């Protein structure tokens, strides 16, 4: 019981630290301005993605340590389809809302909404990769580590190759 409480406390502390880092990043960019067509923007994007994926890795790893049988569920077989459907409707909703002037006005007045949207899609991406890693890996104990590796590798190749 104590071990589960420690894992929950670590999850809460990690999430608070993640939110604080996002807030610091938001306020520093708000004061300095967001760089456009600068190498700094590429590193900023890569850093945000790395930070979010690392946070998800820690949170999910602690959850698996808390509930080791979590990855033994038969529901993981349907996870790629489930996450894919959620991602499709999320992108559809984003494009629909983006076509309204209210959405762009809201993004202009509240820049943090952009970060929330990016983090949301990174979460979907991470669990989509995790669902595929789960299907192809024999030992379920290593799923979270391989997920972290593959999700970072794919994103870093895409971000820095473009």
Tab-separated table of N, CA and C in Angstrom:
chain	number	residue	atom	x	y	z
A	1	UNK	N	0.820	-1.200	0.000
A	1	UNK	CA	0.000	0.000	0.000
A	1	UNK	C	0.863	1.264	0.000
A	2	UNK	N	1.941	1.237	0.802
A	2	UNK	CA	2.831	2.389	0.874
A	2	UNK	C	3.515	2.644	-0.468
A	3	UNK	N	3.871	1.556	-1.166
A	3	UNK	CA	4.523	1.678	-2.465
A	3	UNK	C	3.600	2.366	-3.475
A	4	UNK	N	2.311	2.012	-3.444
A	4	UNK	CA	1.353	2.632	-4.354
A	4	UNK	C	1.192	4.115	-4.052
A	5	UNK	N	1.211	4.471	-2.760
A	5	UNK	CA	1.098	5.883	-2.389
A	5	UNK	C	2.321	6.661	-2.854
A	6	UNK	N	3.505	6.033	-2.732
A	6	UNK	CA	4.720	6.697	-3.198
A	6	UNK	C	4.677	6.936	-4.700
A	7	UNK	N	4.215	5.932	-5.454
A	7	UNK	CA	4.119	6.096	-6.903
A	7	UNK	C	3.113	7.183	-7.258
A	8	UNK	N	1.993	7.227	-6.559
A	8	UNK	CA	1.004	8.273	-6.816
A	8	UNK	C	1.567	9.643	-6.482
A	9	UNK	N	2.296	9.741	-5.385
A	9	UNK	CA	2.910	11.016	-5.005
A	9	UNK	C	3.937	11.449	-6.045
A	10	UNK	N	4.740	10.502	-6.536
A	10	UNK	CA	5.714	10.829	-7.581
A	10	UNK	C	5.014	11.270	-8.865
A	11	UNK	N	3.893	10.640	-9.198
A	11	UNK	CA	3.140	11.043	-10.384
A	11	UNK	C	2.626	12.472	-10.239
A	12	UNK	N	2.115	12.802	-9.067
A	12	UNK	CA	1.598	14.149	-8.826
A	12	UNK	C	2.727	15.172	-8.882
A	13	UNK	N	3.843	14.866	-8.226
A	13	UNK	CA	4.983	15.788	-8.226
A	13	UNK	C	5.526	15.975	-9.638
A	14	UNK	N	5.634	14.900	-10.388
A	14	UNK	CA	6.123	14.982	-11.768
A	14	UNK	C	5.189	15.822	-12.626
A	15	UNK	N	3.903	15.658	-12.451
A	15	UNK	CA	2.932	16.443	-13.216
A	15	UNK	C	3.008	17.917	-12.838
A	16	UNK	N	3.162	18.211	-11.560
A	16	UNK	CA	3.289	19.606	-11.123
A	16	UNK	C	4.552	20.235	-11.709
A	17	UNK	N	5.650	19.501	-11.686
A	17	UNK	CA	6.898	20.011	-12.272
A	17	UNK	C	6.729	20.244	-13.769
A	18	UNK	N	6.069	19.323	-14.453
A	18	UNK	CA	5.815	19.465	-15.891
A	18	UNK	C	4.993	20.720	-16.172
A	19	UNK	N	3.939	20.936	-15.400
A	19	UNK	CA	3.090	22.118	-15.584
A	19	UNK	C	3.873	23.393	-15.286
A	20	UNK	N	4.691	23.374	-14.240
A	20	UNK	CA	5.507	24.550	-13.915
A	20	UNK	C	6.494	24.873	-15.034
A	21	UNK	N	7.109	23.858	-15.610
A	21	UNK	CA	8.033	24.090	-16.727
A	21	UNK	C	7.285	24.671	-17.922
A	22	UNK	N	6.091	24.162	-18.203
A	22	UNK	CA	5.289	24.716	-19.300
A	22	UNK	C	4.903	26.163	-19.028
A	23	UNK	N	4.546	26.473	-17.780
A	23	UNK	CA	4.194	27.854	-17.432
A	23	UNK	C	5.396	28.784	-17.555
A	24	UNK	N	6.549	28.336	-17.087
A	24	UNK	CA	7.762	29.149	-17.216
A	24	UNK	C	8.080	29.390	-18.685
A	25	UNK	N	7.967	28.351	-19.495
A	25	UNK	CA	8.211	28.488	-20.924
A	25	UNK	C	7.213	29.461	-21.546
A	26	UNK	N	5.961	29.355	-21.151
A	26	UNK	CA	4.925	30.235	-21.689
A	26	UNK	C	5.203	31.693	-21.339
A	27	UNK	N	5.507	31.961	-20.090
A	27	UNK	CA	5.732	33.341	-19.672
A	27	UNK	C	7.025	33.915	-20.246
A	28	UNK	N	8.049	33.105	-20.389
A	28	UNK	CA	9.283	33.620	-20.990
A	28	UNK	C	9.087	33.897	-22.476
A	29	UNK	N	8.335	33.056	-23.164
A	29	UNK	CA	8.048	33.313	-24.577
A	29	UNK	C	7.100	34.490	-24.741
A	30	UNK	N	6.219	34.674	-23.772
A	30	UNK	CA	5.293	35.802	-23.818
A	30	UNK	C	6.058	37.120	-23.713
A	31	UNK	N	7.093	37.140	-22.881
A	31	UNK	CA	7.891	38.359	-22.721
A	31	UNK	C	8.836	38.574	-23.896
A	32	UNK	N	9.480	37.519	-24.363
A	32	UNK	CA	10.489	37.646	-25.413
A	32	UNK	C	9.905	37.574	-26.816
A	33	UNK	N	8.763	36.988	-26.944
A	33	UNK	CA	8.177	36.778	-28.259
A	33	UNK	C	8.559	35.412	-28.798
A	34	UNK	N	7.706	34.861	-29.605
A	34	UNK	CA	7.948	33.541	-30.184
A	34	UNK	C	8.802	33.712	-31.431
A	35	UNK	N	9.927	33.016	-31.501
A	35	UNK	CA	10.793	33.160	-32.678
A	35	UNK	C	10.163	32.530	-33.915
A	36	UNK	N	10.223	33.257	-35.004
A	36	UNK	CA	9.701	32.753	-36.269
A	36	UNK	C	10.880	32.624	-37.230
A	37	UNK	N	10.962	31.510	-37.929
A	37	UNK	CA	12.048	31.235	-38.873
A	37	UNK	C	13.417	31.371	-38.217
A	38	UNK	N	13.543	30.783	-37.073
A	38	UNK	CA	14.789	30.837	-36.326
A	38	UNK	C	15.116	29.413	-35.890
A	39	UNK	N	16.392	29.117	-35.742
A	39	UNK	CA	16.763	27.791	-35.247
A	39	UNK	C	16.230	27.560	-33.845
A	40	UNK	N	16.061	28.645	-33.109
A	40	UNK	CA	15.560	28.527	-31.744
A	40	UNK	C	14.156	27.926	-31.703
A	41	UNK	N	13.334	28.238	-32.690
A	41	UNK	CA	11.974	27.689	-32.705
A	41	UNK	C	11.995	26.180	-32.928
A	42	UNK	N	12.959	25.704	-33.729
A	42	UNK	CA	13.079	24.265	-33.947
A	42	UNK	C	13.483	23.572	-32.647
A	43	UNK	N	14.440	24.159	-31.937
A	43	UNK	CA	14.874	23.574	-30.673
A	43	UNK	C	13.791	23.694	-29.606
A	44	UNK	N	13.031	24.766	-29.667
A	44	UNK	CA	11.921	24.944	-28.729
A	44	UNK	C	10.854	23.877	-28.950
A	45	UNK	N	10.535	23.617	-30.202
A	45	UNK	CA	9.566	22.573	-30.529
A	45	UNK	C	10.082	21.202	-30.113
A	46	UNK	N	11.328	20.916	-30.442
A	46	UNK	CA	11.926	19.641	-30.041
A	46	UNK	C	11.972	19.485	-28.535
A	47	UNK	N	12.272	20.578	-27.835
A	47	UNK	CA	12.310	20.539	-26.372
A	47	UNK	C	10.948	20.284	-25.765
A	48	UNK	N	9.919	20.932	-26.321
A	48	UNK	CA	8.556	20.718	-25.825
A	48	UNK	C	8.124	19.274	-26.053
A	49	UNK	N	8.438	18.740	-27.203
A	49	UNK	CA	8.084	17.351	-27.504
A	49	UNK	C	8.846	16.395	-26.592
A	50	UNK	N	10.154	16.625	-26.427
A	50	UNK	CA	10.966	15.782	-25.552
A	50	UNK	C	10.467	15.843	-24.112
A	51	UNK	N	10.156	17.033	-23.644
A	51	UNK	CA	9.659	17.207	-22.279
A	51	UNK	C	8.341	16.464	-22.075
A	52	UNK	N	7.430	16.589	-23.021
A	52	UNK	CA	6.122	15.943	-22.899
A	52	UNK	C	6.246	14.425	-22.964
A	53	UNK	N	7.040	13.915	-23.885
A	53	UNK	CA	7.204	12.465	-23.996
A	53	UNK	C	7.909	11.914	-22.762
A	54	UNK	N	8.881	12.645	-22.236
A	54	UNK	CA	9.567	12.200	-21.017
A	54	UNK	C	8.615	12.195	-19.830
A	55	UNK	N	7.765	13.204	-19.741
A	55	UNK	CA	6.758	13.252	-18.674
A	55	UNK	C	5.806	12.056	-18.791
A	56	UNK	N	5.352	11.768	-19.997
A	56	UNK	CA	4.462	10.619	-20.205
A	56	UNK	C	5.150	9.308	-19.861
A	57	UNK	N	6.415	9.204	-20.211
A	57	UNK	CA	7.187	8.002	-19.885
A	57	UNK	C	7.249	7.797	-18.373
A	58	UNK	N	7.563	8.850	-17.642
A	58	UNK	CA	7.667	8.746	-16.181
A	58	UNK	C	6.318	8.406	-15.571
A	59	UNK	N	5.277	9.105	-15.993
A	59	UNK	CA	3.932	8.881	-15.445
A	59	UNK	C	3.461	7.454	-15.731
A	60	UNK	N	3.625	7.011	-16.963
A	60	UNK	CA	3.174	5.672	-17.342
A	60	UNK	C	4.021	4.596	-16.674
A	61	UNK	N	5.314	4.835	-16.570
A	61	UNK	CA	6.192	3.878	-15.896
A	61	UNK	C	5.807	3.727	-14.427
A	62	UNK	N	5.520	4.834	-13.770
A	62	UNK	CA	5.076	4.767	-12.375
A	62	UNK	C	3.730	4.055	-12.258
A	63	UNK	N	2.843	4.281	-13.223
A	63	UNK	CA	1.542	3.613	-13.203
A	63	UNK	C	1.702	2.107	-13.398
A	64	UNK	N	2.608	1.713	-14.273
A	64	UNK	CA	2.855	0.281	-14.488
A	64	UNK	C	3.482	-0.340	-13.246
A	65	UNK	N	4.371	0.396	-12.572
A	65	UNK	CA	4.939	-0.109	-11.318
A	65	UNK	C	3.878	-0.231	-10.233
A	66	UNK	N	2.914	0.671	-10.275
A	66	UNK	CA	1.837	0.649	-9.287
A	66	UNK	C	0.864	-0.497	-9.564
A	67	UNK	N	0.573	-0.708	-10.843
A	67	UNK	CA	-0.352	-1.776	-11.257
A	67	UNK	C	0.323	-2.607	-12.343
A	68	UNK	N	1.143	-3.575	-11.944
A	68	UNK	CA	1.924	-4.350	-12.925
A	68	UNK	C	1.072	-5.122	-13.930
A	69	UNK	N	-0.133	-5.450	-13.590
A	69	UNK	CA	-0.991	-6.225	-14.500
A	69	UNK	C	-1.700	-5.338	-15.524
A	70	UNK	N	-1.412	-4.050	-15.501
A	70	UNK	CA	-2.063	-3.111	-16.412
A	70	UNK	C	-1.837	-3.498	-17.877
A	71	UNK	N	-0.652	-3.955	-18.201
A	71	UNK	CA	-0.334	-4.299	-19.589
A	71	UNK	C	-0.798	-5.692	-19.982
A	72	UNK	N	-1.389	-6.424	-19.060
A	72	UNK	CA	-1.876	-7.764	-19.373
A	72	UNK	C	-3.323	-7.763	-19.858
A	73	UNK	N	-3.929	-6.612	-19.908
A	73	UNK	CA	-5.323	-6.516	-20.326
A	73	UNK	C	-5.464	-6.822	-21.820
A	74	UNK	N	-6.559	-7.471	-22.168
A	74	UNK	CA	-6.826	-7.784	-23.577
A	74	UNK	C	-7.230	-6.537	-24.361
A	75	UNK	N	-7.538	-5.460	-23.663
A	75	UNK	CA	-7.957	-4.222	-24.329
A	75	UNK	C	-6.828	-3.575	-25.123
A	76	UNK	N	-5.589	-3.921	-24.809
A	76	UNK	CA	-4.460	-3.358	-25.539
A	76	UNK	C	-4.457	-3.796	-27.002
A	77	UNK	N	-5.128	-4.900	-27.319
A	77	UNK	CA	-5.205	-5.347	-28.713
A	77	UNK	C	-5.971	-4.343	-29.570
A	78	UNK	N	-6.942	-3.664	-28.947
A	78	UNK	CA	-7.776	-2.712	-29.669
A	78	UNK	C	-7.282	-1.275	-29.535
A	79	UNK	N	-6.207	-1.078	-28.791
A	79	UNK	CA	-5.718	0.272	-28.518
A	79	UNK	C	-5.313	1.050	-29.776
A	80	UNK	N	-4.629	0.448	-30.764
A	80	UNK	CA	-4.293	1.243	-31.957
A	80	UNK	C	-5.535	1.783	-32.667
A	81	UNK	N	-6.550	0.953	-32.782
A	81	UNK	CA	-7.791	1.390	-33.413
A	81	UNK	C	-8.470	2.472	-32.581
A	82	UNK	N	-8.543	2.260	-31.281
A	82	UNK	CA	-9.194	3.207	-30.381
A	82	UNK	C	-8.482	4.563	-30.393
A	83	UNK	N	-7.164	4.546	-30.254
A	83	UNK	CA	-6.403	5.799	-30.258
A	83	UNK	C	-6.452	6.441	-31.641
A	84	UNK	N	-6.443	5.637	-32.690
A	84	UNK	CA	-6.557	6.169	-34.044
A	84	UNK	C	-7.879	6.877	-34.282
A	85	UNK	N	-8.969	6.300	-33.792
A	85	UNK	CA	-10.289	6.930	-33.937
A	85	UNK	C	-10.345	8.231	-33.149
A	86	UNK	N	-9.834	8.211	-31.915
A	86	UNK	CA	-9.812	9.435	-31.107
A	86	UNK	C	-8.966	10.505	-31.797
A	87	UNK	N	-7.830	10.110	-32.358
A	87	UNK	CA	-6.956	11.063	-33.050
A	87	UNK	C	-7.645	11.642	-34.279
A	88	UNK	N	-8.322	10.795	-35.037
A	88	UNK	CA	-9.026	11.264	-36.228
A	88	UNK	C	-10.076	12.306	-35.870
A	89	UNK	N	-10.901	12.013	-34.873
A	89	UNK	CA	-11.942	12.960	-34.487
A	89	UNK	C	-11.360	14.207	-33.825
A	90	UNK	N	-10.231	14.070	-33.166
A	90	UNK	CA	-9.576	15.236	-32.573
A	90	UNK	C	-9.039	16.169	-33.652
A	91	UNK	N	-8.428	15.590	-34.677
A	91	UNK	CA	-7.922	16.406	-35.783
A	91	UNK	C	-9.080	17.044	-36.534
A	92	UNK	N	-10.140	16.296	-36.733
A	92	UNK	CA	-11.335	16.833	-37.386
A	92	UNK	C	-11.909	17.997	-36.583
A	93	UNK	N	-11.998	17.836	-35.269
A	93	UNK	CA	-12.504	18.910	-34.409
A	93	UNK	C	-11.570	20.117	-34.439
A	94	UNK	N	-10.265	19.874	-34.450
A	94	UNK	CA	-9.303	20.978	-34.500
A	94	UNK	C	-9.454	21.764	-35.799
A	95	UNK	N	-9.572	21.073	-36.928
A	95	UNK	CA	-9.752	21.759	-38.206
A	95	UNK	C	-11.086	22.504	-38.254
A	96	UNK	N	-12.108	21.919	-37.675
A	96	UNK	CA	-13.412	22.578	-37.643
A	96	UNK	C	-13.350	23.851	-36.812
A	97	UNK	N	-12.775	23.757	-35.615
A	97	UNK	CA	-12.668	24.939	-34.760
A	97	UNK	C	-11.715	25.972	-35.346
A	98	UNK	N	-10.686	25.519	-36.045
A	98	UNK	CA	-9.714	26.444	-36.630
A	98	UNK	C	-10.334	27.275	-37.745
A	99	UNK	N	-11.401	26.794	-38.346
A	99	UNK	CA	-12.048	27.548	-39.413
A	99	UNK	C	-12.894	28.702	-38.878
A	100	UNK	N	-13.137	28.724	-37.582
A	100	UNK	CA	-13.906	29.813	-36.978
A	100	UNK	C	-12.972	30.932	-36.533
A	101	UNK	N	-13.446	32.167	-36.651
A	101	UNK	CA	-12.657	33.306	-36.181
A	101	UNK	C	-12.508	33.303	-34.670
A	102	UNK	N	-13.484	32.749	-33.978
A	102	UNK	CA	-13.439	32.709	-32.519
A	102	UNK	C	-12.227	31.918	-32.030
A	103	UNK	N	-11.897	30.842	-32.718
A	103	UNK	CA	-10.767	30.008	-32.315
A	103	UNK	C	-9.448	30.759	-32.464
A	104	UNK	N	-9.269	31.439	-33.594
A	104	UNK	CA	-8.024	32.196	-33.784
A	104	UNK	C	-7.938	33.363	-32.812
A	105	UNK	N	-9.064	33.977	-32.496
A	105	UNK	CA	-9.076	35.041	-31.494
A	105	UNK	C	-8.720	34.485	-30.127
A	106	UNK	N	-9.253	33.332	-29.814
A	106	UNK	CA	-8.947	32.691	-28.536
A	106	UNK	C	-7.474	32.314	-28.448
A	107	UNK	N	-6.904	31.830	-29.544
A	107	UNK	CA	-5.473	31.507	-29.562
A	107	UNK	C	-4.610	32.756	-29.411
A	108	UNK	N	-5.060	33.870	-29.999
A	108	UNK	CA	-4.304	35.119	-29.872
A	108	UNK	C	-4.327	35.661	-28.453
A	109	UNK	N	-5.462	35.532	-27.791
A	109	UNK	CA	-5.571	36.084	-26.437
A	109	UNK	C	-5.032	35.134	-25.379
A	110	UNK	N	-5.135	33.844	-25.615
A	110	UNK	CA	-4.679	32.875	-24.620
A	110	UNK	C	-3.725	31.901	-25.297
A	111	UNK	N	-2.440	32.248	-25.321
A	111	UNK	CA	-1.431	31.442	-26.014
A	111	UNK	C	-1.261	30.058	-25.415
A	112	UNK	N	-1.580	29.898	-24.148
A	112	UNK	CA	-1.404	28.600	-23.489
A	112	UNK	C	-2.293	27.528	-24.118
A	113	UNK	N	-3.365	27.936	-24.774
A	113	UNK	CA	-4.236	26.971	-25.447
A	113	UNK	C	-3.463	26.209	-26.522
A	114	UNK	N	-2.561	26.896	-27.191
A	114	UNK	CA	-1.735	26.241	-28.206
A	114	UNK	C	-0.903	25.126	-27.584
A	115	UNK	N	-0.277	25.401	-26.431
A	115	UNK	CA	0.538	24.390	-25.758
A	115	UNK	C	-0.314	23.217	-25.297
A	116	UNK	N	-1.506	23.501	-24.832
A	116	UNK	CA	-2.402	22.423	-24.404
A	116	UNK	C	-2.782	21.522	-25.573
A	117	UNK	N	-3.035	22.123	-26.717
A	117	UNK	CA	-3.380	21.341	-27.907
A	117	UNK	C	-2.191	20.486	-28.344
A	118	UNK	N	-0.998	21.071	-28.332
A	118	UNK	CA	0.205	20.318	-28.712
A	118	UNK	C	0.432	19.156	-27.756
A	119	UNK	N	0.321	19.412	-26.449
A	119	UNK	CA	0.515	18.356	-25.450
A	119	UNK	C	-0.540	17.262	-25.629
A	120	UNK	N	-1.774	17.641	-25.906
A	120	UNK	CA	-2.842	16.664	-26.118
A	120	UNK	C	-2.507	15.725	-27.281
A	121	UNK	N	-2.036	16.282	-28.393
A	121	UNK	CA	-1.715	15.444	-29.544
A	121	UNK	C	-0.456	14.612	-29.312
A	122	UNK	N	0.473	15.115	-28.514
A	122	UNK	CA	1.652	14.310	-28.171
A	122	UNK	C	1.242	13.131	-27.292
A	123	UNK	N	0.289	13.349	-26.396
A	123	UNK	CA	-0.223	12.254	-25.561
A	123	UNK	C	-0.859	11.178	-26.440
A	124	UNK	N	-1.681	11.601	-27.390
A	124	UNK	CA	-2.281	10.629	-28.311
A	124	UNK	C	-1.208	9.890	-29.097
A	125	UNK	N	-0.217	10.602	-29.568
A	125	UNK	CA	0.886	9.996	-30.323
A	125	UNK	C	1.627	8.968	-29.472
A	126	UNK	N	1.948	9.323	-28.223
A	126	UNK	CA	2.701	8.437	-27.334
A	126	UNK	C	1.947	7.130	-27.096
A	127	UNK	N	0.657	7.236	-26.803
A	127	UNK	CA	-0.103	6.015	-26.536
A	127	UNK	C	-0.403	5.227	-27.811
A	128	UNK	N	-0.419	5.901	-28.954
A	128	UNK	CA	-0.540	5.188	-30.225
A	128	UNK	C	0.715	4.347	-30.470
A	129	UNK	N	1.874	4.944	-30.262
A	129	UNK	CA	3.134	4.203	-30.394
A	129	UNK	C	3.178	3.069	-29.374
A	130	UNK	N	2.743	3.345	-28.153
A	130	UNK	CA	2.755	2.322	-27.100
A	130	UNK	C	1.870	1.136	-27.474
A	131	UNK	N	0.733	1.412	-28.089
A	131	UNK	CA	-0.158	0.318	-28.467
A	131	UNK	C	0.463	-0.564	-29.549
A	132	UNK	N	1.233	0.030	-30.462
A	132	UNK	CA	1.916	-0.780	-31.470
A	132	UNK	C	3.090	-1.545	-30.875
A	133	UNK	N	3.840	-0.905	-30.001
A	133	UNK	CA	4.959	-1.588	-29.347
A	133	UNK	C	4.430	-2.777	-28.558
A	134	UNK	N	3.295	-2.595	-27.907
A	134	UNK	CA	2.684	-3.677	-27.130
A	134	UNK	C	2.370	-4.880	-28.019
A	135	UNK	N	1.884	-4.610	-29.216
A	135	UNK	CA	1.504	-5.707	-30.119
A	135	UNK	C	2.702	-6.492	-30.628
A	136	UNK	N	3.835	-5.831	-30.817
A	136	UNK	CA	4.980	-6.486	-31.445
A	136	UNK	C	6.039	-6.965	-30.467
A	137	UNK	N	5.903	-6.649	-29.203
A	137	UNK	CA	6.926	-7.021	-28.228
A	137	UNK	C	6.478	-8.237	-27.434
A	138	UNK	N	7.367	-9.176	-27.273
A	138	UNK	CA	7.051	-10.402	-26.529
A	138	UNK	C	6.989	-10.146	-25.024
A	139	UNK	N	8.021	-9.488	-24.491
A	139	UNK	CA	8.059	-9.225	-23.049
A	139	UNK	C	7.368	-7.897	-22.771
A	140	UNK	N	6.301	-7.955	-22.035
A	140	UNK	CA	5.499	-6.761	-21.769
A	140	UNK	C	6.156	-5.818	-20.766
A	141	UNK	N	7.181	-6.318	-20.049
A	141	UNK	CA	7.872	-5.472	-19.076
A	141	UNK	C	8.653	-4.352	-19.756
A	142	UNK	N	9.041	-4.566	-20.991
A	142	UNK	CA	9.873	-3.596	-21.705
A	142	UNK	C	9.060	-2.645	-22.586
A	143	UNK	N	7.749	-2.756	-22.580
A	143	UNK	CA	6.905	-1.960	-23.473
A	143	UNK	C	7.137	-0.469	-23.272
A	144	UNK	N	7.149	-0.015	-22.032
A	144	UNK	CA	7.257	1.419	-21.775
A	144	UNK	C	8.615	1.961	-22.218
A	145	UNK	N	9.668	1.181	-22.040
A	145	UNK	CA	11.005	1.641	-22.437
A	145	UNK	C	11.134	1.731	-23.959
A	146	UNK	N	10.638	0.720	-24.653
A	146	UNK	CA	10.668	0.756	-26.112
A	146	UNK	C	9.751	1.849	-26.660
A	147	UNK	N	8.642	2.079	-25.991
A	147	UNK	CA	7.739	3.150	-26.410
A	147	UNK	C	8.437	4.495	-26.325
A	148	UNK	N	9.123	4.724	-25.226
A	148	UNK	CA	9.866	5.975	-25.041
A	148	UNK	C	10.905	6.138	-26.147
A	149	UNK	N	11.664	5.086	-26.401
A	149	UNK	CA	12.702	5.135	-27.429
A	149	UNK	C	12.111	5.428	-28.805
A	150	UNK	N	11.106	4.653	-29.211
A	150	UNK	CA	10.551	4.804	-30.553
A	150	UNK	C	9.800	6.118	-30.730
A	151	UNK	N	9.072	6.547	-29.719
A	151	UNK	CA	8.335	7.804	-29.864
A	151	UNK	C	9.293	8.984	-29.986
A	152	UNK	N	10.386	8.976	-29.216
A	152	UNK	CA	11.378	10.050	-29.348
A	152	UNK	C	12.114	9.969	-30.678
A	153	UNK	N	12.500	8.777	-31.072
A	153	UNK	CA	13.253	8.617	-32.309
A	153	UNK	C	12.446	9.073	-33.521
A	154	UNK	N	11.211	8.658	-33.610
A	154	UNK	CA	10.370	9.034	-34.753
A	154	UNK	C	10.162	10.541	-34.797
A	155	UNK	N	9.848	11.134	-33.660
A	155	UNK	CA	9.618	12.582	-33.619
A	155	UNK	C	10.896	13.351	-33.938
A	156	UNK	N	12.016	12.946	-33.351
A	156	UNK	CA	13.267	13.663	-33.610
A	156	UNK	C	13.679	13.565	-35.071
A	157	UNK	N	13.462	12.415	-35.677
A	157	UNK	CA	13.761	12.288	-37.105
A	157	UNK	C	12.856	13.213	-37.910
A	158	UNK	N	11.577	13.261	-37.577
A	158	UNK	CA	10.649	14.126	-38.307
A	158	UNK	C	10.949	15.603	-38.087
A	159	UNK	N	11.224	15.992	-36.843
A	159	UNK	CA	11.451	17.407	-36.541
A	159	UNK	C	12.755	17.901	-37.155
A	160	UNK	N	13.819	17.129	-37.009
A	160	UNK	CA	15.114	17.608	-37.464
A	160	UNK	C	15.409	17.275	-38.923
A	161	UNK	N	14.634	16.416	-39.529
A	161	UNK	CA	14.845	16.102	-40.939
A	161	UNK	C	14.129	17.089	-41.851
A	162	UNK	N	13.141	17.762	-41.309
A	162	UNK	CA	12.346	18.687	-42.139
A	162	UNK	C	12.988	20.035	-42.236
